[in-house]
């Protein structure tokens, strides 16, 4: 019974179809961080520009068959890293398994991501409210993994003006949303200055998607 109650406490419903899995990634954190290091060696972080020409404050890279990119031509997925003109690094098995297991735990069995966007936040950086809508099939959920510094996650509704709820995400937390909440607006408030034992003054966010 103790294990049952512990499991219930680790799952927090954010909305219909959206679940926060507290500490879900902690069991494999060392292997996950090592995998990210290898990805960054092959495809370094970079600050992309929006279609309007604004430099994004959050540095990004990708792994998988597709990578999310933005420039003057718009938001889209590309099989090639525009910085290196090479294919994005393969998605490491440890990351693929993390995404699939988290999706299954949240009620989305069969999810198999082909893209992982890695965002690198530093104190003061943020992510404005937005929808993840560049994918072809919205039947697949989004799996978002938080590592490093805590961040305040905003989760709204189908319209930008809808009320938002705020949740503090800690190292190892995973948020999964799909179904009725798949196109909900979401974002990250400016990151506060702090230090994390493993990552220092940095927050990493891994967002797994089925792009194709």
Short mmCIF file of C-alpha atoms in Angstrom, two decimals:
data_model
loop_
_atom_site.label_atom_id
_atom_site.label_comp_id
_atom_site.label_asym_id
_atom_site.label_seq_id
_atom_site.Cartn_x
_atom_site.Cartn_y
_atom_site.Cartn_z
CA UNK A 1 0.00 0.00 0.00
CA UNK A 2 2.90 2.36 0.74
CA UNK A 3 4.27 1.96 -2.80
CA UNK A 4 0.81 2.58 -4.23
CA UNK A 5 0.40 5.88 -2.38
CA UNK A 6 3.95 6.94 -3.33
CA UNK A 7 3.13 6.33 -6.98
CA UNK A 8 -0.06 8.39 -6.75
CA UNK A 9 1.81 11.28 -5.14
CA UNK A 10 4.37 11.28 -7.96
CA UNK A 11 1.69 11.87 -10.62
CA UNK A 12 0.11 15.32 -10.73
CA UNK A 13 -2.68 16.04 -13.20
CA UNK A 14 -2.26 19.46 -14.84
CA UNK A 15 -5.25 19.24 -17.20
CA UNK A 16 -7.22 16.64 -19.12
CA UNK A 17 -4.48 14.69 -20.91
CA UNK A 18 -1.57 16.42 -19.13
CA UNK A 19 0.46 14.85 -16.32
CA UNK A 20 3.49 15.93 -14.28
CA UNK A 21 5.67 12.95 -13.33
CA UNK A 22 7.71 14.13 -10.37
CA UNK A 23 11.33 12.90 -10.44
CA UNK A 24 10.66 10.42 -13.24
CA UNK A 25 14.09 10.92 -14.89
CA UNK A 26 16.17 10.75 -11.71
CA UNK A 27 16.89 7.03 -11.84
CA UNK A 28 18.95 7.44 -15.03
CA UNK A 29 20.19 11.01 -14.60
CA UNK A 30 23.91 10.17 -14.96
CA UNK A 31 23.43 8.30 -18.23
CA UNK A 32 21.06 11.00 -19.50
CA UNK A 33 23.55 13.80 -18.81
CA UNK A 34 26.36 11.84 -20.46
CA UNK A 35 24.20 11.28 -23.54
CA UNK A 36 23.48 15.01 -23.76
CA UNK A 37 27.21 15.79 -23.60
CA UNK A 38 27.86 13.57 -26.62
CA UNK A 39 25.03 15.20 -28.55
CA UNK A 40 26.38 18.69 -27.87
CA UNK A 41 29.86 17.67 -28.99
CA UNK A 42 28.43 16.78 -32.42
CA UNK A 43 25.80 19.54 -32.61
CA UNK A 44 26.72 22.51 -30.39
CA UNK A 45 24.19 24.76 -28.75
CA UNK A 46 23.28 27.85 -30.75
CA UNK A 47 20.93 30.84 -30.44
CA UNK A 48 18.47 30.63 -33.31
CA UNK A 49 16.55 33.56 -34.77
CA UNK A 50 12.78 33.84 -35.06
CA UNK A 51 11.12 34.52 -38.43
CA UNK A 52 10.90 38.15 -37.30
CA UNK A 53 14.66 38.31 -36.85
CA UNK A 54 14.78 38.22 -33.05
CA UNK A 55 17.56 36.24 -31.37
CA UNK A 56 16.16 33.61 -29.02
CA UNK A 57 17.57 33.90 -25.50
CA UNK A 58 17.56 30.14 -25.00
CA UNK A 59 20.35 28.18 -26.71
CA UNK A 60 19.25 25.04 -28.57
CA UNK A 61 20.33 21.85 -30.27
CA UNK A 62 18.65 18.62 -31.38
CA UNK A 63 19.03 14.89 -31.78
CA UNK A 64 17.00 12.32 -33.68
CA UNK A 65 15.89 11.99 -37.28
CA UNK A 66 14.61 15.56 -37.24
CA UNK A 67 15.57 18.75 -35.45
CA UNK A 68 13.38 21.77 -34.75
CA UNK A 69 14.81 24.96 -36.22
CA UNK A 70 13.78 28.57 -36.74
CA UNK A 71 15.10 31.32 -39.00
CA UNK A 72 13.78 33.92 -41.44
CA UNK A 73 12.08 31.10 -43.37
CA UNK A 74 9.95 30.11 -40.40
CA UNK A 75 9.53 27.39 -37.77
CA UNK A 76 10.02 23.86 -39.05
CA UNK A 77 11.73 20.49 -38.69
CA UNK A 78 14.83 19.62 -40.67
CA UNK A 79 16.79 16.35 -40.99
CA UNK A 80 19.98 18.43 -41.33
CA UNK A 81 21.70 20.68 -38.80
CA UNK A 82 22.06 24.06 -40.58
CA UNK A 83 25.14 24.81 -38.48
CA UNK A 84 27.11 21.77 -39.67
CA UNK A 85 25.21 20.70 -42.82
CA UNK A 86 25.18 17.19 -41.34
CA UNK A 87 22.43 14.97 -40.01
CA UNK A 88 21.53 15.59 -36.39
CA UNK A 89 23.09 13.14 -33.90
CA UNK A 90 21.14 9.93 -33.42
CA UNK A 91 18.83 9.88 -30.44
CA UNK A 92 20.64 7.86 -27.74
CA UNK A 93 18.71 4.77 -26.57
CA UNK A 94 18.61 6.10 -22.99
CA UNK A 95 16.72 9.19 -24.18
CA UNK A 96 14.42 7.24 -26.47
CA UNK A 97 13.51 4.89 -23.62
CA UNK A 98 12.97 7.78 -21.20
CA UNK A 99 10.50 9.44 -23.56
CA UNK A 100 8.65 6.23 -24.36
CA UNK A 101 8.43 5.16 -20.71
CA UNK A 102 7.23 8.57 -19.56
CA UNK A 103 4.57 8.66 -22.27
CA UNK A 104 3.39 5.19 -21.33
CA UNK A 105 3.27 6.15 -17.65
CA UNK A 106 1.14 9.16 -18.54
CA UNK A 107 -1.31 7.09 -20.57
CA UNK A 108 0.16 7.32 -24.07
CA UNK A 109 1.47 3.86 -25.00
CA UNK A 110 3.09 3.45 -28.39
CA UNK A 111 4.71 6.90 -28.51
CA UNK A 112 7.99 6.75 -30.45
CA UNK A 113 9.64 10.17 -30.86
CA UNK A 114 11.84 10.97 -33.84
CA UNK A 115 12.93 14.41 -32.62
CA UNK A 116 14.36 15.74 -29.37
CA UNK A 117 14.87 19.49 -28.95
CA UNK A 118 17.35 20.36 -26.19
CA UNK A 119 17.02 23.86 -24.70
CA UNK A 120 19.74 25.37 -22.53
CA UNK A 121 18.48 28.04 -20.13
CA UNK A 122 20.63 30.38 -18.08
CA UNK A 123 19.41 32.80 -15.37
CA UNK A 124 17.22 35.47 -16.93
CA UNK A 125 16.27 33.46 -20.01
CA UNK A 126 12.69 32.42 -20.67
CA UNK A 127 10.33 30.83 -23.19
CA UNK A 128 7.24 32.83 -24.09
CA UNK A 129 3.83 31.20 -24.24
CA UNK A 130 3.55 29.13 -27.41
CA UNK A 131 1.96 26.03 -28.92
CA UNK A 132 3.87 23.02 -30.26
CA UNK A 133 2.16 22.83 -33.64
CA UNK A 134 4.89 22.21 -36.22
CA UNK A 135 4.36 18.45 -36.08
CA UNK A 136 2.31 16.58 -38.69
CA UNK A 137 0.16 14.51 -36.31
CA UNK A 138 -1.23 15.99 -33.11
CA UNK A 139 -2.34 12.55 -31.93
CA UNK A 140 1.13 12.09 -30.45
CA UNK A 141 1.90 13.65 -27.06
CA UNK A 142 4.73 15.96 -26.06
CA UNK A 143 7.23 14.70 -23.47
CA UNK A 144 9.24 17.40 -21.69
CA UNK A 145 12.12 16.59 -19.31
CA UNK A 146 13.58 19.13 -16.86
CA UNK A 147 17.19 18.94 -15.67
CA UNK A 148 19.25 21.32 -13.55
CA UNK A 149 17.85 24.53 -12.08
CA UNK A 150 14.17 24.67 -11.14
CA UNK A 151 11.88 26.61 -13.46
CA UNK A 152 8.35 27.94 -13.34
CA UNK A 153 6.28 26.24 -16.04
CA UNK A 154 3.19 28.02 -17.34
CA UNK A 155 0.39 25.86 -18.71
CA UNK A 156 -2.61 27.57 -20.24
CA UNK A 157 -5.32 26.61 -22.71
CA UNK A 158 -6.10 26.53 -26.41
CA UNK A 159 -6.04 30.34 -26.64
CA UNK A 160 -3.09 32.55 -25.75
CA UNK A 161 -5.34 34.68 -23.54
CA UNK A 162 -6.61 31.70 -21.51
CA UNK A 163 -5.67 31.66 -17.81
CA UNK A 164 -2.40 29.90 -17.03
CA UNK A 165 -1.45 27.78 -14.08
CA UNK A 166 2.09 27.80 -12.78
CA UNK A 167 4.12 24.78 -11.66
CA UNK A 168 7.69 24.66 -10.38
CA UNK A 169 9.61 21.97 -12.26
CA UNK A 170 12.61 20.42 -10.53
CA UNK A 171 15.56 18.34 -11.71
CA UNK A 172 14.23 15.04 -13.04
CA UNK A 173 10.60 16.10 -13.47
CA UNK A 174 8.82 15.10 -16.68
CA UNK A 175 5.67 16.72 -18.08
CA UNK A 176 3.60 14.84 -20.67
CA UNK A 177 0.66 16.40 -22.48
CA UNK A 178 -1.52 15.22 -25.33
CA UNK A 179 -5.11 14.49 -26.27
CA UNK A 180 -7.38 17.40 -25.24
CA UNK A 181 -4.39 19.46 -24.01
CA UNK A 182 -2.01 18.70 -26.90
CA UNK A 183 -2.18 22.25 -28.29
CA UNK A 184 -2.32 24.08 -24.98
CA UNK A 185 -0.16 27.18 -24.70
CA UNK A 186 2.84 26.79 -22.40
CA UNK A 187 6.06 28.55 -21.50
CA UNK A 188 8.81 29.16 -18.93
CA UNK A 189 9.11 32.29 -16.79
CA UNK A 190 12.56 33.94 -16.56
CA UNK A 191 14.94 31.53 -14.85
CA UNK A 192 16.05 32.63 -11.39
CA UNK A 193 19.70 32.78 -10.35
CA UNK A 194 20.73 29.63 -8.46
CA UNK A 195 23.20 26.75 -8.51
CA UNK A 196 22.52 23.10 -9.22
CA UNK A 197 24.90 20.42 -7.91
CA UNK A 198 25.36 18.77 -11.31
CA UNK A 199 24.70 21.50 -13.88
CA UNK A 200 25.64 24.72 -12.09
CA UNK A 201 23.61 27.78 -13.12
CA UNK A 202 21.93 26.02 -16.03
CA UNK A 203 18.60 24.37 -16.81
CA UNK A 204 18.30 21.84 -19.61
CA UNK A 205 14.96 20.94 -21.13
CA UNK A 206 14.51 17.96 -23.44
CA UNK A 207 11.34 18.04 -25.50
CA UNK A 208 10.49 14.82 -27.33
CA UNK A 209 8.14 14.91 -30.29
CA UNK A 210 6.94 12.85 -33.23
CA UNK A 211 7.71 15.25 -36.06
CA UNK A 212 7.03 13.09 -39.11
#
